[in-house]
Tab-separated table of C-alpha atoms in Angstrom:
chain	number	residue	atom	x	y	z
A	1	MET	CA	81.684	98.281	121.188
A	2	VAL	CA	79.534	96.266	123.548
A	3	ASN	CA	79.931	92.643	124.620
A	4	ASN	CA	83.085	92.171	122.602
A	5	ALA	CA	81.237	92.966	119.358
A	6	ILE	CA	81.473	95.539	116.573
A	7	CYS	CA	78.075	96.425	115.119
A	8	ILE	CA	77.851	97.974	111.648
A	9	GLY	CA	74.835	100.064	110.709
A	10	SER	CA	73.652	99.860	107.095
A	11	ARG	CA	70.734	100.707	104.860
A	12	GLU	CA	68.812	97.538	104.124
A	13	SER	CA	69.104	97.522	100.322
A	14	ARG	CA	71.036	94.654	98.776
A	15	LEU	CA	73.777	97.004	97.566
A	16	ALA	CA	74.150	98.679	100.968
A	17	VAL	CA	74.420	95.278	102.654
A	18	ILE	CA	77.063	94.100	100.148
A	19	GLN	CA	79.046	97.274	100.830
A	20	SER	CA	78.777	96.742	104.587
A	21	GLU	CA	79.878	93.132	104.116
A	22	ILE	CA	83.102	94.427	102.495
A	23	VAL	CA	83.880	96.186	105.782
A	24	MET	CA	82.710	93.194	107.814
A	25	GLU	CA	85.084	90.851	105.974
A	26	TYR	CA	87.955	93.208	106.700
A	27	LEU	CA	87.003	93.390	110.398
A	28	LYS	CA	86.757	89.616	110.737
A	29	LYS	CA	90.404	89.382	109.697
A	30	GLU	CA	91.593	92.497	111.528
A	31	CYS	CA	89.695	91.850	114.772
A	32	PRO	CA	89.275	88.038	114.942
A	33	GLN	CA	88.507	88.219	118.657
A	34	LYS	CA	85.429	90.393	118.039
A	35	GLU	CA	81.946	89.367	116.973
A	36	ILE	CA	81.034	91.366	113.852
A	37	ARG	CA	77.332	92.185	113.593
A	38	LEU	CA	75.146	93.946	111.018
A	39	LEU	CA	72.222	96.234	111.865
A	40	THR	CA	70.098	97.135	108.830
A	41	MET	CA	67.419	99.796	108.616
A	42	LYS	CA	65.244	101.563	106.072
A	43	THR	CA	66.137	105.252	105.903
A	44	THR	CA	63.760	108.119	105.137
A	45	GLY	CA	65.388	108.414	101.716
A	46	ASP	CA	64.543	104.775	101.007
A	47	LYS	CA	60.893	105.290	101.978
A	48	ILE	CA	60.130	108.398	99.886
A	49	LEU	CA	60.260	107.218	96.278
A	50	ASP	CA	57.693	109.426	94.549
A	51	ARG	CA	59.787	112.621	94.536
A	52	THR	CA	63.365	113.551	93.668
A	53	LEU	CA	65.708	114.029	96.613
A	54	ASP	CA	66.049	117.793	96.187
A	55	LYS	CA	62.273	118.078	96.775
A	56	VAL	CA	62.317	116.191	100.092
A	57	GLY	CA	65.491	117.208	101.877
A	58	GLY	CA	68.550	115.986	99.975
A	59	LYS	CA	71.165	113.401	100.789
A	60	GLY	CA	70.764	113.719	104.559
A	61	LEU	CA	67.675	111.521	104.279
A	62	PHE	CA	69.921	108.511	103.603
A	63	VAL	CA	71.984	108.945	106.772
A	64	LYS	CA	69.600	110.270	109.435
A	65	GLU	CA	68.578	106.905	110.865
A	66	LEU	CA	72.139	105.557	110.683
A	67	ASP	CA	73.423	108.629	112.522
A	68	LYS	CA	70.786	108.115	115.216
A	69	ALA	CA	71.837	104.491	115.725
A	70	LEU	CA	75.474	105.579	116.140
A	71	LEU	CA	74.592	108.312	118.623
A	72	GLU	CA	72.392	105.928	120.618
A	73	ARG	CA	75.245	103.363	120.586
A	74	ARG	CA	73.097	100.755	118.846
A	75	SER	CA	75.865	100.589	116.248
A	76	ASP	CA	79.616	101.251	116.320
A	77	LEU	CA	80.190	102.086	112.658
A	78	SER	CA	78.060	103.116	109.673
A	79	VAL	CA	78.951	102.248	106.074
A	80	HIS	CA	77.831	104.654	103.352
A	81	SER	CA	78.305	105.214	99.651
A	82	LEU	CA	80.322	108.412	99.926
A	83	LYS	CA	78.386	110.033	97.070
A	84	ASP	CA	75.203	109.747	99.177
A	85	MET	CA	76.669	111.516	102.216
A	86	PRO	CA	75.995	115.196	102.889
A	87	MET	CA	79.031	117.449	102.454
A	88	GLU	CA	78.804	118.555	106.083
A	89	VAL	CA	79.322	115.674	108.516
A	90	PRO	CA	78.460	116.136	112.227
A	91	GLU	CA	81.555	116.733	114.355
A	92	GLU	CA	80.443	114.009	116.757
A	93	LEU	CA	80.187	111.455	113.909
A	94	PRO	CA	83.458	111.722	111.934
A	95	ILE	CA	84.381	109.682	108.861
A	96	VAL	CA	87.080	107.304	110.131
A	97	ALA	CA	88.047	105.659	106.808
A	98	PHE	CA	87.604	106.023	103.059
A	99	SER	CA	87.818	102.797	101.031
A	100	LYS	CA	89.729	101.931	97.891
A	101	ARG	CA	87.729	103.287	94.970
A	102	GLU	CA	85.631	101.035	92.766
A	103	ASP	CA	85.024	102.156	89.154
A	104	PRO	CA	83.841	105.798	89.496
A	105	ARG	CA	82.198	106.082	86.069
A	106	ASP	CA	78.530	106.507	85.194
A	107	VAL	CA	77.099	103.944	82.795
A	108	LEU	CA	74.193	103.341	80.431
A	109	VAL	CA	72.036	100.256	80.995
A	110	LEU	CA	69.660	99.180	78.220
A	111	PRO	CA	66.591	96.942	78.611
A	112	GLU	CA	67.353	93.248	78.419
A	113	GLY	CA	67.751	92.247	74.767
A	114	ALA	CA	68.102	95.820	73.467
A	115	ASP	CA	71.113	96.895	71.416
A	116	ASN	CA	70.374	100.594	70.999
A	117	LEU	CA	68.963	103.499	72.959
A	118	ASP	CA	65.338	103.994	71.816
A	119	LEU	CA	64.877	107.729	72.322
A	120	SER	CA	61.107	107.506	71.791
A	121	LYS	CA	61.064	106.571	75.494
A	122	PRO	CA	62.613	108.600	78.327
A	123	ILE	CA	65.969	107.823	79.884
A	124	GLY	CA	65.585	106.962	83.557
A	125	CYS	CA	67.662	109.417	85.556
A	126	SER	CA	66.910	111.467	88.685
A	127	SER	CA	70.263	113.279	88.923
A	128	GLN	CA	70.416	116.846	87.641
A	129	ARG	CA	74.199	116.450	87.439
A	130	ARG	CA	73.835	113.579	84.988
A	131	ILE	CA	70.994	115.137	82.997
A	132	LEU	CA	72.874	118.418	82.479
A	133	GLN	CA	75.837	116.577	80.964
A	134	LEU	CA	73.895	113.918	79.041
A	135	GLN	CA	71.734	116.546	77.325
A	136	GLN	CA	74.895	117.604	75.488
A	137	MET	CA	75.406	114.032	74.243
A	138	TYR	CA	71.739	113.242	73.522
A	139	PRO	CA	70.074	116.582	72.672
A	140	GLU	CA	66.948	114.802	71.406
A	141	ALA	CA	66.498	112.704	74.563
A	142	THR	CA	63.938	113.171	77.324
A	143	PHE	CA	64.653	112.265	80.933
A	144	LYS	CA	62.284	110.918	83.553
A	145	SER	CA	62.941	110.593	87.267
A	146	ILE	CA	63.403	107.093	88.645
A	147	ARG	CA	63.886	106.262	92.334
A	148	GLY	CA	64.328	103.058	94.311
A	149	ASN	CA	67.227	100.673	94.705
A	150	VAL	CA	69.203	99.381	91.718
A	151	LEU	CA	67.204	96.150	91.358
A	152	THR	CA	63.895	98.053	91.482
A	153	ARG	CA	65.122	100.400	88.756
A	154	LEU	CA	66.269	97.519	86.565
A	155	ASN	CA	62.826	95.899	86.882
A	156	LYS	CA	61.169	99.140	85.733
A	157	LEU	CA	63.593	99.374	82.820
A	158	ASP	CA	62.998	95.803	81.703
A	159	GLY	CA	59.246	96.367	82.099
A	160	GLY	CA	59.350	98.870	79.243
A	161	GLU	CA	59.019	102.192	81.047
A	162	TYR	CA	62.373	103.589	79.968
A	163	SER	CA	64.753	103.471	77.009
A	164	GLY	CA	67.722	103.143	79.339
A	165	LEU	CA	69.026	103.909	82.814
A	166	ILE	CA	72.010	105.948	83.937
A	167	LEU	CA	73.611	104.312	86.965
A	168	ALA	CA	76.948	104.173	88.764
A	169	ALA	CA	79.279	101.434	87.542
A	170	ALA	CA	80.407	100.790	91.130
A	171	GLY	CA	76.982	99.692	92.341
A	172	LEU	CA	76.372	97.369	89.401
A	173	LYS	CA	79.803	95.774	89.792
A	174	ARG	CA	79.354	95.254	93.535
A	175	LEU	CA	75.976	93.645	92.845
A	176	GLY	CA	77.537	91.284	90.296
A	177	LEU	CA	75.564	92.922	87.478
A	178	GLU	CA	78.441	94.177	85.373
A	179	GLU	CA	77.045	92.330	82.335
A	180	ARG	CA	74.090	94.761	82.292
A	181	ILE	CA	76.376	97.690	81.442
A	182	SER	CA	75.927	98.752	77.802
A	183	ARG	CA	78.218	101.754	77.780
A	184	TYR	CA	80.682	103.478	80.113
A	185	TYR	CA	80.882	107.281	80.187
A	186	GLU	CA	84.458	108.402	80.746
A	187	PRO	CA	84.938	111.247	83.261
A	188	ASP	CA	85.724	113.665	80.413
A	189	GLU	CA	82.253	112.852	78.978
A	190	VAL	CA	80.195	112.744	82.191
A	191	ILE	CA	81.929	113.886	85.364
A	192	PRO	CA	80.871	111.587	88.236
A	193	ALA	CA	79.425	112.639	91.570
A	194	ALA	CA	81.978	113.552	94.207
A	195	GLY	CA	83.034	110.372	96.001
A	196	GLN	CA	81.404	108.004	93.518
A	197	GLY	CA	82.775	104.472	93.968
A	198	ILE	CA	84.227	105.172	97.435
A	199	LEU	CA	82.810	103.808	100.696
A	200	ALA	CA	82.853	105.989	103.810
A	201	VAL	CA	83.027	104.412	107.251
A	202	GLN	CA	81.648	106.672	109.970
A	203	GLY	CA	82.208	106.408	113.706
A	204	ARG	CA	81.742	108.298	116.986
A	205	GLN	CA	83.959	111.143	118.138
A	206	GLY	CA	86.479	110.268	120.824
A	207	GLU	CA	86.512	106.501	120.247
A	208	ASP	CA	89.481	104.411	119.147
A	209	TYR	CA	89.082	103.325	115.527
A	210	SER	CA	92.724	102.398	114.961
A	211	TYR	CA	91.485	98.984	113.801
A	212	MET	CA	90.213	100.718	110.620
A	213	GLU	CA	93.624	102.097	109.650
A	214	ARG	CA	94.496	99.313	107.216
A	215	PHE	CA	91.082	99.534	105.562
A	216	ALA	CA	91.620	103.190	104.674
A	217	ASP	CA	93.006	103.623	101.150
A	218	ARG	CA	95.483	106.436	100.437
A	219	GLU	CA	94.338	107.218	96.896
A	220	GLY	CA	90.659	106.890	97.828
A	221	THR	CA	91.188	109.263	100.755
A	222	ILE	CA	93.013	111.881	98.676
A	223	ALA	CA	90.326	111.794	95.966
A	224	ALA	CA	87.513	111.940	98.533
A	225	LEU	CA	88.953	114.955	100.358
A	226	CYS	CA	89.676	116.816	97.104
A	227	GLU	CA	86.273	116.211	95.491
A	228	ARG	CA	84.282	116.938	98.649
A	229	ALA	CA	86.190	120.191	99.257
A	230	PHE	CA	85.284	121.315	95.721
A	231	VAL	CA	81.587	120.575	96.196
A	232	ARG	CA	81.474	121.910	99.755
A	233	TYR	CA	82.932	125.253	98.677
A	234	LEU	CA	80.253	125.525	95.994
A	235	ASP	CA	77.618	124.527	98.563
A	236	GLY	CA	76.539	121.831	96.150
A	237	GLY	CA	74.216	119.188	97.502
A	238	CYS	CA	71.654	116.921	95.971
A	239	SER	CA	69.727	119.741	94.329
A	240	SER	CA	72.743	121.308	92.606
A	241	PRO	CA	74.251	119.579	89.571
A	242	VAL	CA	77.831	119.832	90.824
A	243	ALA	CA	80.370	117.150	89.869
A	244	ALA	CA	83.995	116.389	90.724
A	245	HIS	CA	86.497	113.681	89.855
A	246	ALA	CA	90.091	113.532	91.127
A	247	VAL	CA	92.831	111.119	90.082
A	248	ILE	CA	96.416	110.784	91.236
A	249	GLU	CA	98.930	111.208	88.429
A	250	GLY	CA	102.487	110.770	89.673
A	251	ASP	CA	103.066	113.266	92.471
A	252	GLU	CA	100.054	115.418	91.530
A	253	ILE	CA	96.275	115.322	91.731
A	254	PHE	CA	94.332	116.043	88.538
A	255	LEU	CA	90.852	117.381	89.369
A	256	ARG	CA	87.994	117.862	86.922
A	257	GLY	CA	84.922	119.713	88.172
A	258	LEU	CA	81.560	121.108	87.067
A	259	TYR	CA	79.949	124.196	88.591
A	260	TYR	CA	76.352	125.146	87.843
A	261	GLN	CA	74.963	128.576	88.691
A	262	GLU	CA	71.301	128.066	89.489
A	263	SER	CA	70.342	131.739	89.172
A	264	THR	CA	71.435	131.923	85.515
A	265	GLY	CA	71.407	128.281	84.405
A	266	LYS	CA	75.025	128.662	83.253
A	267	TYR	CA	77.623	126.041	83.991
A	268	LYS	CA	81.339	125.630	83.564
A	269	ILE	CA	83.630	122.607	83.467
A	270	GLY	CA	87.281	123.048	84.356
A	271	THR	CA	90.405	121.197	85.425
A	272	MET	CA	93.328	121.908	87.716
A	273	ARG	CA	96.384	120.166	89.117
A	274	GLY	CA	97.638	120.346	92.673
A	275	SER	CA	99.697	118.795	95.417
A	276	LEU	CA	99.046	115.365	96.881
A	277	GLU	CA	99.832	116.898	100.255
A	278	ASP	CA	96.878	119.299	100.188
A	279	PRO	CA	93.932	117.848	98.246
A	280	GLU	CA	91.338	120.084	99.898
A	281	THR	CA	93.098	123.294	98.813
A	282	LEU	CA	93.041	122.040	95.210
A	283	GLY	CA	89.301	121.411	95.474
A	284	VAL	CA	88.669	124.914	96.814
A	285	ASN	CA	90.954	126.561	94.225
A	286	LEU	CA	89.173	124.919	91.277
A	287	ALA	CA	85.795	125.884	92.755
A	288	LYS	CA	86.908	129.530	93.062
A	289	LYS	CA	88.233	129.502	89.478
A	290	LEU	CA	84.942	128.181	88.053
A	291	ILE	CA	82.841	130.643	90.061
A	292	TRP	CA	84.988	133.487	88.681
A	293	GLU	CA	84.781	132.178	85.099
A	294	VAL	CA	80.995	131.856	85.211
A	295	GLY	CA	80.673	135.275	86.844
A	296	LYS	CA	82.846	137.116	84.320
A	297	ASN	CA	80.612	135.900	81.459
A	298	GLU	CA	77.420	137.301	82.931
């Protein structure tokens, strides 16, 4: 912090700014003596829109510039959608808080005025995780990659290029666009991306971030650690259609996960319960179980 200020680094999209403003509002109440600033930037991932992420370097493209600003002390915190963060986070830039989770589900958005999915046109979706699962629900559908921020994608949809879009409920709700949602996919239909709906606040190693303690959400943290451990063990990044969704049920965590074996094209969905005290072990144990189950069927 410089000059009695806390500067938050953010991607410049409307959704990213809204998410950063959630943290800013918290900080204004928690640290009323500090000036709270916002530093926005366009990341490499925001600039390359003509290819899917797995073709150009994965999720790290959305954090590279924000990481640089933190390291150069131009910002004090970065706010990310957790689902867009790489599974490996630099030791010098730890995650200092996970937020309360917004709706984690994936949703279908139809063109304005449409009541049904017109499968003569492709569904707009760039995520292999989503496509793999949706092909089971819509075997006759075709899928076409779509990149850009949420508002850009909605404009393309309403312009007639697609029959529908698959998006995260959390982003639409934060943007105030909940009325565009035509259908929710429950996690037992389409397992969400690990961390979907959770915000991650990243800081610098060795600095005092105790002022973020009350922002951190217990259930969001447990789910984040469990889901990310599952995906990390499978080495699943943007190019691998891996999915994980954890919920707290009483004194247990219930984890649902999807493992895809790229070499064979086989995938397996499984569930497991574990202790609230050790969410990462549960994530690893389910990953090991699914690897074994896919392997034994070869």
